Coordinates of C-alpha atoms and ligand atoms in Angstrom, one line a residue:
M186 CA -20.4 22.5 2.1
R187 CA -17.0 20.9 2.2
T188 CA -14.6 22.9 0.1
D189 CA -13.0 19.9 -1.4
R190 CA -16.4 18.6 -2.7
L191 CA -17.1 22.1 -4.0
V192 CA -13.9 22.3 -6.0
Q193 CA -14.4 18.8 -7.4
G194 CA -18.0 19.7 -8.3
L195 CA -16.7 22.8 -10.1
F196 CA -14.2 20.7 -12.0
V197 CA -16.9 18.3 -13.1
A198 CA -19.1 21.2 -14.2
L199 CA -16.2 22.7 -16.2
L200 CA -15.7 19.3 -17.9
L201 CA -19.4 19.3 -18.9
V202 CA -19.4 22.7 -20.6
L203 CA -15.9 22.6 -22.2
P204 CA -17.0 20.8 -25.5
A205 CA -19.6 23.5 -26.0
V206 CA -17.1 26.3 -25.9
L207 CA -13.9 24.7 -27.3
A208 CA -12.9 24.2 -30.9
P209 CA -12.9 20.5 -32.0
F210 CA -9.1 20.4 -32.0
Y211 CA -9.1 21.1 -28.3
V212 CA -11.8 18.7 -27.5
T213 CA -9.7 16.0 -29.2
L214 CA -6.8 17.1 -27.1
L215 CA -9.0 16.7 -24.0
N216 CA -10.0 13.3 -25.2
Y217 CA -6.3 12.2 -25.3
I218 CA -5.7 13.8 -21.9
G219 CA -8.6 11.7 -20.5
L220 CA -7.3 8.5 -22.1
Y221 CA -3.8 9.1 -20.7
A222 CA -5.0 10.2 -17.3
L223 CA -6.8 6.9 -17.0
V224 CA -3.6 5.0 -17.4
A225 CA -1.6 7.4 -15.3
L226 CA -4.2 7.0 -12.5
G227 CA -3.4 3.3 -12.5
L228 CA 0.2 4.2 -12.2
V229 CA -0.5 6.5 -9.2
L230 CA -1.9 3.5 -7.4
L231 CA 0.7 1.1 -8.6
T232 CA 3.9 3.2 -8.5
G233 CA 3.2 6.3 -6.5
V234 CA 1.3 4.7 -3.7
G235 CA 2.3 1.1 -3.9
G236 CA 5.9 1.6 -4.9
L237 CA 5.9 -0.8 -7.8
T238 CA 7.4 0.8 -10.9
S239 CA 6.0 -0.3 -14.2
F240 CA 7.2 0.6 -17.7
G241 CA 4.7 -1.8 -19.3
Q242 CA 1.3 -0.1 -18.9
A243 CA 1.1 0.7 -22.6
A244 CA 1.0 -3.0 -23.3
F245 CA -2.2 -3.3 -21.2
V246 CA -3.7 -0.4 -23.1
G247 CA -2.9 -2.4 -26.2
L248 CA -4.6 -5.5 -24.8
G249 CA -7.8 -3.5 -24.3
A250 CA -7.6 -1.9 -27.7
Y251 CA -6.7 -5.1 -29.6
T252 CA -9.3 -7.2 -27.8
T253 CA -12.1 -4.9 -28.8
A254 CA -10.7 -4.4 -32.3
V255 CA -10.5 -8.1 -33.0
L256 CA -13.9 -8.9 -31.5
S257 CA -15.7 -6.0 -33.2
T258 CA -14.2 -6.6 -36.7
T259 CA -13.9 -10.3 -37.2
P260 CA -16.8 -11.4 -39.3
E261 CA -17.1 -15.0 -38.1
L262 CA -16.1 -15.3 -34.5
P263 CA -15.8 -18.8 -33.1
G264 CA -19.0 -20.0 -31.4
W265 CA -18.0 -19.6 -27.8
I266 CA -17.1 -15.9 -28.1
A267 CA -19.5 -14.9 -30.9
W268 CA -21.9 -13.2 -28.4
A269 CA -19.2 -10.6 -27.7
G270 CA -19.1 -9.2 -31.2
A271 CA -22.7 -7.9 -30.8
S272 CA -21.7 -4.7 -28.9
P273 CA -18.6 -2.8 -27.8
W274 CA -19.9 -3.0 -24.3
L275 CA -19.5 -6.7 -24.4
T276 CA -16.0 -6.5 -25.9
L277 CA -15.1 -4.2 -23.0
L278 CA -16.3 -6.9 -20.6
V279 CA -14.2 -9.5 -22.4
G280 CA -11.2 -7.1 -22.5
L281 CA -11.4 -6.5 -18.8
V282 CA -11.6 -10.2 -18.0
F283 CA -8.8 -11.0 -20.4
T284 CA -6.6 -8.2 -19.1
A285 CA -7.2 -9.2 -15.5
T286 CA -6.2 -12.8 -16.4
V287 CA -3.0 -11.7 -18.2
A288 CA -2.2 -9.3 -15.3
V289 CA -2.5 -12.1 -12.8
V290 CA -0.2 -14.3 -14.8
V291 CA 2.3 -11.6 -15.6
G292 CA 2.0 -10.3 -12.0
S293 CA 2.7 -13.7 -10.4
L294 CA 5.8 -13.9 -12.5
T295 CA 7.2 -10.4 -12.0
L296 CA 5.8 -9.0 -8.7
K297 CA 8.0 -11.2 -6.6
L298 CA 11.1 -9.5 -8.1
S299 CA 12.6 -6.9 -5.9
G300 CA 14.6 -3.7 -6.4
H301 CA 15.4 -2.8 -10.0
F302 CA 14.5 -6.3 -11.2
L303 CA 10.8 -5.4 -11.1
P304 CA 10.9 -2.4 -13.5
L305 CA 13.2 -4.5 -15.7
G306 CA 10.6 -7.3 -15.6
T307 CA 7.8 -4.8 -16.7
I308 CA 10.0 -3.6 -19.6
A309 CA 10.4 -7.3 -20.6
W310 CA 6.7 -8.1 -20.8
G311 CA 5.9 -4.6 -22.2
I312 CA 8.2 -5.3 -25.1
S313 CA 7.0 -8.8 -25.6
L314 CA 3.3 -7.8 -25.8
Y315 CA 4.2 -4.9 -28.1
F316 CA 6.0 -7.3 -30.5
L317 CA 3.1 -9.7 -30.3
F318 CA 0.7 -7.1 -31.5
G319 CA 3.0 -6.3 -34.5
T320 CA 3.8 -9.9 -35.4
L321 CA 0.5 -11.7 -35.2
E322 CA -0.9 -12.0 -38.7
S323 CA -4.5 -12.1 -37.2
L324 CA -3.9 -8.7 -35.6
G325 CA -3.0 -7.1 -38.9
G326 CA 0.7 -6.9 -38.3
H327 CA 2.1 -3.4 -38.3
T328 CA -0.7 -2.0 -40.4
G329 CA -3.2 -3.0 -37.6
I330 CA -6.9 -3.3 -37.7
T331 CA -9.4 -0.8 -39.3
G332 CA -13.1 -0.5 -39.4
I333 CA -13.8 -0.6 -35.7
S334 CA -17.4 0.5 -35.0
P335 CA -18.2 3.5 -32.7
I336 CA -19.7 2.9 -29.3
T337 CA -23.4 3.4 -28.9
L338 CA -24.7 4.6 -25.6
F339 CA -28.5 5.1 -24.9
G340 CA -29.1 5.1 -28.7
V341 CA -26.5 7.8 -29.3
V342 CA -23.7 6.8 -31.6
L343 CA -20.4 8.2 -30.2
D344 CA -18.8 8.8 -33.6
A345 CA -17.4 12.3 -33.0
G346 CA -14.8 13.7 -30.7
E347 CA -17.2 15.8 -28.7
K348 CA -19.5 12.8 -28.2
I349 CA -17.0 10.3 -27.0
Y350 CA -15.5 13.0 -24.9
Y351 CA -18.3 12.6 -22.3
L352 CA -17.8 8.8 -22.1
I353 CA -14.0 9.2 -21.7
W354 CA -14.3 11.7 -19.0
A355 CA -17.0 9.8 -17.2
F356 CA -14.5 6.9 -17.1
V357 CA -11.8 9.2 -15.8
M358 CA -14.0 10.7 -13.1
V359 CA -15.3 7.3 -11.9
A360 CA -11.7 6.1 -11.8
V361 CA -10.7 9.2 -9.8
F362 CA -13.4 8.8 -7.2
T363 CA -13.2 5.0 -6.8
T364 CA -9.4 5.3 -6.4
Q365 CA -9.8 8.0 -3.8
N366 CA -12.4 5.8 -2.0
L367 CA -10.1 2.8 -2.2
L368 CA -7.2 4.6 -0.7
D369 CA -9.3 5.8 2.2
S370 CA -10.2 2.3 3.4
R371 CA -8.9 -0.8 5.2
E372 CA -7.6 -2.2 1.9
G373 CA -6.2 1.2 1.0
R374 CA -4.2 1.4 4.2
A375 CA -2.8 -2.0 3.4
I376 CA -1.8 -0.7 -0.1
R377 CA -0.3 2.5 1.3
A378 CA 1.8 0.3 3.6
L379 CA 3.4 -1.5 0.7
K380 CA 5.9 1.3 0.2
G381 CA 8.2 1.1 3.1
G382 CA 6.1 -0.8 5.5
M383 CA 5.9 -4.4 4.3
V384 CA 7.3 -6.1 7.4
M385 CA 5.1 -4.1 9.7
A386 CA 2.0 -4.7 7.5
E387 CA 2.6 -8.5 7.4
A388 CA 3.0 -8.5 11.2
M389 CA -0.4 -6.7 11.4
G390 CA -1.9 -9.4 9.3
V391 CA -1.8 -7.8 5.8
D392 CA -1.2 -10.2 2.9
T393 CA 1.2 -7.9 1.1
S394 CA 1.6 -10.2 -2.0
R395 CA -2.2 -10.0 -2.4
S396 CA -2.2 -6.2 -2.0
R397 CA 0.6 -5.9 -4.6
M398 CA -1.4 -8.1 -7.0
I399 CA -4.6 -6.1 -6.4
I400 CA -3.0 -2.8 -7.4
F401 CA -1.3 -4.4 -10.3
V402 CA -4.6 -5.8 -11.7
I403 CA -6.4 -2.5 -11.0
A404 CA -3.7 -0.5 -12.9
A405 CA -4.0 -3.0 -15.8
L406 CA -7.8 -2.6 -15.9
H407 CA -7.5 1.2 -16.0
A408 CA -5.1 0.8 -19.0
C409 CA -7.4 -1.7 -20.7
A410 CA -10.4 0.6 -20.4
S411 CA -8.3 3.4 -21.9
G412 CA -7.3 1.1 -24.8
W413 CA -11.0 0.2 -25.4
L414 CA -12.0 3.9 -25.5
Y415 CA -9.0 4.7 -27.7
A416 CA -9.9 1.9 -30.2
H417 CA -13.4 3.1 -30.6
M418 CA -12.4 6.7 -30.8
Q419 CA -9.8 6.2 -33.5
R420 CA -11.7 3.4 -35.1
F421 CA -8.5 1.7 -36.0
V422 CA -5.5 0.3 -34.0
N423 CA -1.9 -0.5 -34.8
P424 CA 1.0 -1.4 -32.5
T425 CA 2.7 2.1 -32.3
P426 CA 0.8 3.6 -29.3
F427 CA 1.4 0.5 -27.2
G428 CA 5.2 0.4 -27.3
L429 CA 7.8 0.8 -24.6
H430 CA 8.4 4.5 -25.2
I431 CA 4.7 5.2 -24.6
G432 CA 4.9 3.1 -21.4
I433 CA 7.7 5.4 -20.3
E434 CA 5.7 8.4 -21.2
Y435 CA 2.8 7.2 -19.0
L436 CA 5.3 6.9 -16.1
F437 CA 6.5 10.5 -16.9
M438 CA 2.9 11.7 -16.6
A439 CA 2.4 10.1 -13.3
V440 CA 5.7 11.3 -11.8
I441 CA 5.6 14.8 -13.2
G442 CA 2.0 15.3 -12.1
G443 CA 2.6 13.7 -8.7
A444 CA 2.7 9.9 -8.6
G445 CA 1.5 9.8 -5.0
H446 CA -1.7 11.7 -5.6
V447 CA -4.9 10.8 -7.5
W448 CA -5.2 14.3 -9.1
G449 CA -1.5 14.2 -10.0
A450 CA -2.4 11.8 -12.8
L451 CA -4.7 14.3 -14.4
V452 CA -2.2 17.1 -14.0
G453 CA 0.6 15.0 -15.5
A454 CA -1.5 13.8 -18.4
G455 CA -2.8 17.3 -19.1
L456 CA 0.5 19.0 -18.9
I457 CA 2.5 16.5 -20.9
T458 CA -0.1 16.2 -23.6
V459 CA -0.6 19.9 -24.1
L460 CA 3.1 20.6 -23.8
K461 CA 4.0 17.9 -26.3
Q462 CA 1.5 19.3 -28.8
W463 CA 2.8 22.8 -28.4
L464 CA 6.5 21.8 -28.5
Q465 CA 6.0 19.7 -31.6
D466 CA 4.5 22.8 -33.2
I467 CA 6.9 25.4 -32.1
L468 CA 10.3 23.7 -31.7
P469 CA 10.9 22.7 -35.3
R470 CA 9.9 26.2 -36.4
L471 CA 12.3 27.8 -33.8
L472 CA 15.1 25.5 -34.7
G473 CA 14.4 25.5 -38.4
S474 CA 14.5 21.7 -38.9
A475 CA 12.2 18.8 -38.3
G476 CA 12.7 16.3 -35.4
N477 CA 11.4 15.1 -32.1
F478 CA 12.9 17.9 -30.1
E479 CA 10.1 17.7 -27.5
A480 CA 11.6 14.4 -26.2
I481 CA 14.7 16.4 -25.2
V482 CA 12.7 19.0 -23.4
F483 CA 10.8 16.2 -21.6
G484 CA 14.0 14.6 -20.5
V485 CA 15.2 17.9 -19.0
M486 CA 11.8 18.5 -17.4
M487 CA 11.9 15.1 -15.8
V488 CA 15.3 15.7 -14.3
L489 CA 14.2 19.1 -13.0
V490 CA 11.1 17.6 -11.4
L491 CA 13.1 14.8 -9.8
Q492 CA 15.5 17.4 -8.4
R493 CA 13.1 20.2 -7.3
A494 CA 9.7 18.5 -6.7
R495 CA 10.1 14.8 -6.1
E496 CA 6.4 14.6 -5.2
G497 CA 5.5 16.0 -8.6
L498 CA 3.5 19.1 -9.4
W499 CA 0.2 18.4 -7.7
P500 CA 1.4 19.1 -4.2
V501 CA 2.9 22.4 -5.4
L502 CA -0.4 23.3 -7.1
K503 CA -2.4 22.3 -4.1
K504 CA -0.6 24.8 -2.0
L505 CA -1.8 27.6 -4.3
V506 CA -5.4 26.5 -3.9
P507 CA -5.6 25.4 -0.3
V508 CA -8.5 22.9 -0.3
K509 CA -8.4 20.7 2.8
A510 CA -10.1 17.4 2.9
P511 CA -12.0 17.3 6.2
Q512 CA -10.6 15.3 9.1
K513 CA -11.8 11.8 9.5
T514 CA -14.5 11.7 12.1
I515 CA -14.9 9.0 14.7
D516 CA -18.5 7.9 14.9
P517 CA -19.2 7.2 18.5
A518 CA -22.4 5.4 17.5
A519 CA -20.5 2.8 15.5
D520 CA -20.7 -0.7 16.9
T521 CA -17.8 -1.8 19.0
L522 CA -15.7 -4.6 17.5
P523 CA -16.2 -8.0 19.0
R524 CA -13.3 -9.1 21.2
R525 CA -11.3 -12.3 21.6
D526 CA -11.8 -14.2 24.8
L527 CA -8.6 -13.9 26.7
P528 CA -7.2 -17.1 28.2
T529 CA -7.6 -17.4 32.0
A530 CA -4.8 -15.8 34.1
G531 CA -2.0 -18.2 34.8
E532 CA -2.5 -20.3 31.6
V533 CA 0.7 -20.8 29.6
I534 CA 0.4 -18.8 26.4
L535 CA 3.9 -18.9 25.0
E536 CA 6.5 -21.5 25.5
A537 CA 10.0 -21.9 24.2
R538 CA 11.5 -25.4 24.5
N539 CA 15.2 -25.8 24.1
V540 CA 15.5 -23.1 21.4
T541 CA 18.9 -22.9 19.8
R542 CA 19.7 -20.5 17.0
K543 CA 23.1 -20.6 15.3
F544 CA 24.4 -18.2 12.8
G545 CA 27.2 -20.2 11.2
G546 CA 29.6 -20.8 14.1
L547 CA 27.9 -18.2 16.4
V548 CA 25.4 -19.6 18.8
A549 CA 23.1 -16.6 19.3
N550 CA 20.5 -18.6 21.4
N551 CA 21.7 -21.7 23.2
D552 CA 19.1 -24.1 24.6
M553 CA 16.7 -21.4 25.8
N554 CA 13.6 -22.3 27.7
L555 CA 10.9 -19.8 28.9
T556 CA 7.2 -19.5 29.3
V557 CA 4.8 -16.5 29.3
K558 CA 1.5 -16.9 31.1
A559 CA -1.8 -15.0 30.7
G560 CA -2.0 -12.0 33.0
E561 CA 1.8 -11.8 33.5
I562 CA 4.6 -9.6 32.3
L563 CA 7.8 -11.4 31.6
A564 CA 11.0 -9.5 30.9
L565 CA 13.8 -10.8 28.9
I566 CA 16.9 -8.8 29.7
G567 CA 20.6 -9.0 29.2
P568 CA 23.5 -6.9 28.0
N569 CA 24.0 -5.9 24.4
G570 CA 24.6 -8.8 22.1
A571 CA 23.2 -11.3 24.6
G572 CA 20.8 -12.7 22.0
K573 CA 17.6 -11.0 23.1
S574 CA 16.4 -9.8 19.7
T575 CA 17.3 -13.2 18.2
M576 CA 15.2 -14.9 20.8
F577 CA 12.4 -12.3 20.1
N578 CA 12.5 -13.3 16.5
Q579 CA 12.2 -17.0 17.3
L580 CA 9.2 -16.3 19.6
S581 CA 7.4 -14.1 17.1
G582 CA 7.9 -16.5 14.2
V583 CA 10.0 -14.1 12.2
D584 CA 12.9 -16.6 12.4
T585 CA 13.1 -20.3 12.8
P586 CA 15.2 -22.0 15.5
T587 CA 18.0 -24.2 14.4
S588 CA 16.6 -26.7 16.9
G589 CA 14.0 -26.7 19.6
E590 CA 10.5 -25.3 19.2
V591 CA 8.2 -22.4 20.2
L592 CA 4.6 -23.1 21.1
F593 CA 2.0 -20.3 21.0
L594 CA -1.4 -21.4 22.5
G595 CA -0.1 -24.9 22.3
K596 CA 0.6 -24.7 18.5
P597 CA 4.1 -24.6 17.0
V598 CA 5.0 -21.2 15.6
A599 CA 7.8 -22.2 13.3
G600 CA 6.8 -22.4 9.6
R601 CA 3.8 -20.1 10.0
D602 CA 3.9 -16.7 8.4
S603 CA 3.5 -13.5 10.4
R604 CA -0.1 -13.0 9.3
E605 CA -1.3 -16.3 10.7
I606 CA 0.5 -15.7 14.0
A607 CA -1.1 -12.3 14.1
R608 CA -4.5 -13.9 13.5
M609 CA -3.9 -16.3 16.4
G610 CA -3.5 -13.3 18.7
M611 CA 0.2 -12.5 19.0
S612 CA 1.0 -8.9 18.3
R613 CA 4.3 -7.1 18.4
T614 CA 6.1 -3.8 18.3
F615 CA 9.5 -3.2 16.6
Q616 CA 12.8 -2.3 18.2
H617 CA 13.3 0.2 15.4
V618 CA 10.0 1.9 15.0
R619 CA 8.1 1.0 11.9
L620 CA 5.3 3.3 11.0
L621 CA 4.1 5.2 7.9
P622 CA 5.3 8.7 8.6
T623 CA 3.0 10.6 6.3
M624 CA -0.1 8.9 7.5
T625 CA -2.0 10.1 10.5
V626 CA -1.6 8.5 13.9
L627 CA -5.2 7.3 13.5
E628 CA -4.6 5.6 10.2
N629 CA -1.4 4.0 11.4
V630 CA -3.1 2.5 14.4
A631 CA -6.0 1.4 12.2
I632 CA -3.6 -0.8 10.3
G633 CA -3.5 -2.9 13.4
A634 CA -7.2 -3.6 13.1
H635 CA -6.7 -5.0 9.6
L636 CA -7.7 -8.6 10.5
R637 CA -10.8 -7.3 12.3
G638 CA -12.4 -6.2 9.1
G639 CA -13.2 -8.1 5.9
K640 CA -14.5 -5.7 3.3
G641 CA -12.5 -5.9 0.1
V642 CA -11.5 -3.6 -2.7
F643 CA -14.8 -3.5 -4.5
H644 CA -16.8 -2.5 -1.4
A645 CA -14.2 0.1 -0.6
A646 CA -14.1 1.6 -4.1
W647 CA -17.9 2.1 -4.0
R648 CA -18.1 3.2 -0.4
Q649 CA -20.0 0.0 0.7
D650 CA -17.6 -0.4 3.6
R651 CA -18.5 2.6 5.6
A652 CA -20.1 0.8 8.5
E653 CA -17.2 -1.5 8.9
E654 CA -14.7 1.4 8.5
A655 CA -16.5 3.3 11.2
R656 CA -16.1 0.3 13.6
L657 CA -12.4 0.0 12.7
L658 CA -11.7 3.7 13.2
K659 CA -13.6 3.8 16.4
E660 CA -11.5 0.9 17.7
A661 CA -8.3 2.6 16.6
A662 CA -9.4 5.8 18.3
R663 CA -10.2 3.9 21.5
Q664 CA -6.7 2.4 21.5
I665 CA -5.1 5.8 20.8
E666 CA -7.0 7.3 23.8
R667 CA -6.1 4.3 25.9
V668 CA -2.3 4.8 25.4
G669 CA -2.6 8.5 25.9
L670 CA -2.0 9.8 22.4
G671 CA -5.6 11.2 22.0
S672 CA -4.4 14.7 21.4
H673 CA -2.2 13.6 18.5
M674 CA -4.9 11.5 16.7
Y675 CA -4.8 13.5 13.4
E676 CA -1.2 14.4 13.3
E677 CA 1.2 12.8 10.9
A678 CA 2.9 9.9 12.7
G679 CA 6.3 11.0 11.5
S680 CA 5.9 14.3 13.4
L681 CA 5.7 12.6 16.8
A682 CA 8.7 12.3 19.1
L683 CA 10.4 8.9 19.2
G684 CA 8.9 8.0 22.5
Q685 CA 5.4 8.7 21.2
Q686 CA 6.1 6.7 18.1
R687 CA 6.8 3.7 20.3
I688 CA 3.6 4.3 22.2
L689 CA 1.8 4.5 18.8
E690 CA 3.2 1.0 18.0
I691 CA 1.7 -0.3 21.2
A692 CA -1.7 1.1 20.3
R693 CA -1.4 -0.4 16.8
A694 CA -0.5 -3.8 18.3
L695 CA -3.5 -3.5 20.7
C696 CA -5.8 -2.7 17.8
S697 CA -5.4 -6.3 16.6
D698 CA -7.0 -7.5 19.9
P699 CA -4.1 -9.7 20.9
C700 CA -3.8 -12.1 23.9
L701 CA 0.0 -11.9 23.8
L702 CA 1.9 -8.7 23.3
L703 CA 5.6 -8.8 22.4
L704 CA 7.5 -5.5 23.0
D705 CA 11.1 -5.1 21.8
E706 CA 12.7 -2.4 23.9
P707 CA 9.6 -0.3 24.4
A708 CA 11.2 2.1 26.8
A709 CA 14.2 3.0 24.6
G710 CA 14.1 6.7 23.9
L711 CA 11.3 7.4 26.4
R712 CA 11.6 10.2 29.0
L713 CA 10.9 9.4 32.6
K714 CA 7.3 10.6 32.6
E715 CA 6.7 8.6 29.4
K716 CA 8.2 5.5 30.9
E717 CA 5.9 5.8 33.9
A718 CA 2.9 6.2 31.7
L719 CA 4.0 3.2 29.7
G720 CA 4.4 1.2 32.9
D721 CA 0.9 2.1 34.0
L722 CA -0.5 1.1 30.7
L723 CA 1.2 -2.3 30.8
R724 CA 0.0 -2.9 34.3
K725 CA -3.5 -2.1 33.2
L726 CA -3.2 -4.5 30.3
R727 CA -1.9 -7.2 32.6
A728 CA -4.9 -6.7 34.9
E729 CA -7.1 -7.3 31.9
G730 CA -5.5 -10.7 31.4
M731 CA -3.0 -9.9 28.6
A732 CA 0.3 -11.8 28.5
I733 CA 3.2 -9.5 27.9
L734 CA 6.8 -10.2 27.0
I735 CA 9.2 -7.3 27.2
V736 CA 12.7 -7.4 25.7
E737 CA 14.5 -4.6 27.5
H738 CA 17.9 -3.2 28.1
D739 CA 16.7 -0.8 30.8
M740 CA 16.9 -2.6 34.2
D741 CA 15.2 0.2 36.2
F742 CA 12.2 0.2 34.0
V743 CA 11.8 -3.5 34.1
M744 CA 12.3 -4.2 37.8
G745 CA 9.4 -2.2 39.2
L746 CA 7.0 -3.5 36.6
V747 CA 7.3 -7.1 35.7
D748 CA 6.4 -10.4 37.4
R749 CA 9.3 -12.5 36.3
V750 CA 12.6 -11.9 34.7
V751 CA 14.7 -14.1 32.4
V752 CA 18.3 -12.9 32.1
M753 CA 20.5 -13.8 29.1
E754 CA 24.2 -13.6 28.4
F755 CA 26.1 -15.0 25.5
G756 CA 22.9 -16.6 24.1
Q757 CA 22.2 -18.5 27.3
K758 CA 19.8 -18.1 30.2
I759 CA 21.9 -17.2 33.2
A760 CA 19.1 -16.5 35.7
E761 CA 15.3 -16.6 36.0
G762 CA 13.0 -15.5 38.8
L763 CA 11.4 -12.6 40.6
P764 CA 12.9 -9.2 39.9
D765 CA 14.3 -8.9 43.4
E766 CA 16.0 -12.3 43.3
V767 CA 17.5 -11.8 39.9
Q768 CA 18.8 -8.4 40.9
R769 CA 20.8 -9.9 43.7
D770 CA 22.0 -12.9 41.6
P771 CA 25.8 -12.7 41.4
A772 CA 25.9 -14.0 37.8
V773 CA 23.6 -11.2 36.7
L774 CA 25.6 -8.6 38.5
E775 CA 28.7 -9.9 36.9
A776 CA 27.1 -9.9 33.4
Y777 CA 25.8 -6.4 33.7
L778 CA 28.8 -4.9 35.4
G779 CA 31.1 -6.8 33.1
G780 CA 29.0 -5.8 30.1
V781 CA 29.0 -2.1 30.8
Ligands
ADP29 P1 20.7 -8.4 21.6 O1 19.3 -8.1 21.1 O2 20.6 -9.1 23.0 O3 21.5 -7.2 21.7 P2 21.1 -10.0 19.3 O4 20.1 -11.1 19.4 O5 20.7 -8.9 18.4 O6 21.4 -9.4 20.7 O7 22.4 -10.6 18.8 C1 23.0 -11.8 19.4 C2 24.2 -12.2 18.6 O8 23.9 -12.8 17.4 C3 25.2 -11.0 18.3 O9 26.5 -11.5 18.4 C4 24.8 -10.7 16.9 O10 25.9 -10.2 16.2 C5 24.5 -12.1 16.3 N1 23.5 -12.0 15.3 C6 22.2 -11.6 15.4 N2 21.5 -11.7 14.2 C7 22.4 -12.2 13.3 C8 22.3 -12.6 12.0 N3 21.2 -12.5 11.3 N4 23.4 -13.2 11.4 C9 24.6 -13.3 12.1 N5 24.7 -13.0 13.4 C10 23.6 -12.5 14.0
MG30 MG1 18.3 -6.2 20.4

């Protein structure tokens, strides 16, 4: 049996017996831990994995709690919603739909904010919702709403702590497992790329704004469910537990537990809840006066964790109990992904017409013309500062020419976003390697296959995507073998040598099944042997009908490999032709010798 499953099974078994052996006070404590863990789990996805810091989660808990409170206690609900008053389960449904709607609205307003503006934005709507709860007459103002009915499940009324305990922890465990599943999927890789890999992910066809919205809504739904459980456990609600300081506390839990790890949410929620209880008891007695001294201790703790264990406590704990999740396996029986028909050799794939790009007074590209044909390798070379990377950006659609146009498969590239261009069959690598260092080589390369799968979040969360996932991983593995990184498949991408990382990027680009490959300085940092291997790989791809454009500084690498060369200097094309011709061209010799 897999040890990770065994440990998880033991944990669930422990959860099942605890209420039988613990005093009611501790069961209540565990209930709170469960409720907090549910919210913190959303923050793991949103903040720890996705890199979007939110101080406002408590407000979403409030939405869940107040929705069910209002619907369960209002005697005469308006006709259209009257059905919801019949059962807490219906109010949960309404709450989730309502919260998702609010999250989409709030998310579309705030998620575009960058840097520290996003957290500030979450503080803003967190405060607004909190004051809304306290101000609205119909929500009972600061006294709140009482008389909320308990939840009934299979005829059992969950009106005591040890009864609702099971429901709360069932929610938590479902959330833990669905979140784990989600992170281990196509959508999950897209989500994990949000933190530090947005440009790369977009180039691989990931809709990063959509992924951001997805985790924002999921985190809000977790909070809403927690609020619903809370309202029916307490049987009354008032605004206090939904304020900004509780929102901060949720973030504390996630960060101290380990914001990047699903189990970190449980550790953080458990630790903070127990510690708070204990400190509230002991500190006033020690210090001989009443007060919220625990807040000070938490502040110090937070600083210590940030200094000593950035990743939170979970990774530290995990080292004590070494439970390894098994390596992903490649299923050789999985279907092979369908492939795009490559254009016939010699057909023009990419064409730049009179492309000019000015940066203020500087003309980085001046009236550039070039074509790349199927089954051909074209090199764009030139001394430093010649305008190669600028040209690369015009060709790949990252930047728009000041004048002139770029046609890919006969269609203009300008104005299209990276995703659409990727979908059309153009794939690229980056001059400065862009990969996700803590993910394995296999997972990094699999991001390249994003557009070749379609299963969404729901399928992933409930493991309904396994057949597709097997196909994507098989394809990723095939590309990794093809570029010669097979023996590094399961290593962290960040542990590879720079040259290997560049090769990884080529495998990732190939994984999208392109007809045009754009490589920005692929040989930089490669050793001679690696350069030879790269050359062989590119020749093989060319033989298969791939069109390849290489932007390169290294003359020697290019000359033995490519079919045609375009040479740039000062933003202009100074020569074009066969490698031999170009090498003898006086203008080129002048540019290179003068440039060095
Ligand atoms: P290469 O890749 O051939 O070394 P680049 O295309 O990076 O050359 O740069 C060409 C020229 O354009 C350089 O003088 C560079 O300083 C300038 N340049 C490139 N990008 C920008 C930019 N975003 N803003 C202003 N100047 C730029
Ligand atoms: Mg450059």
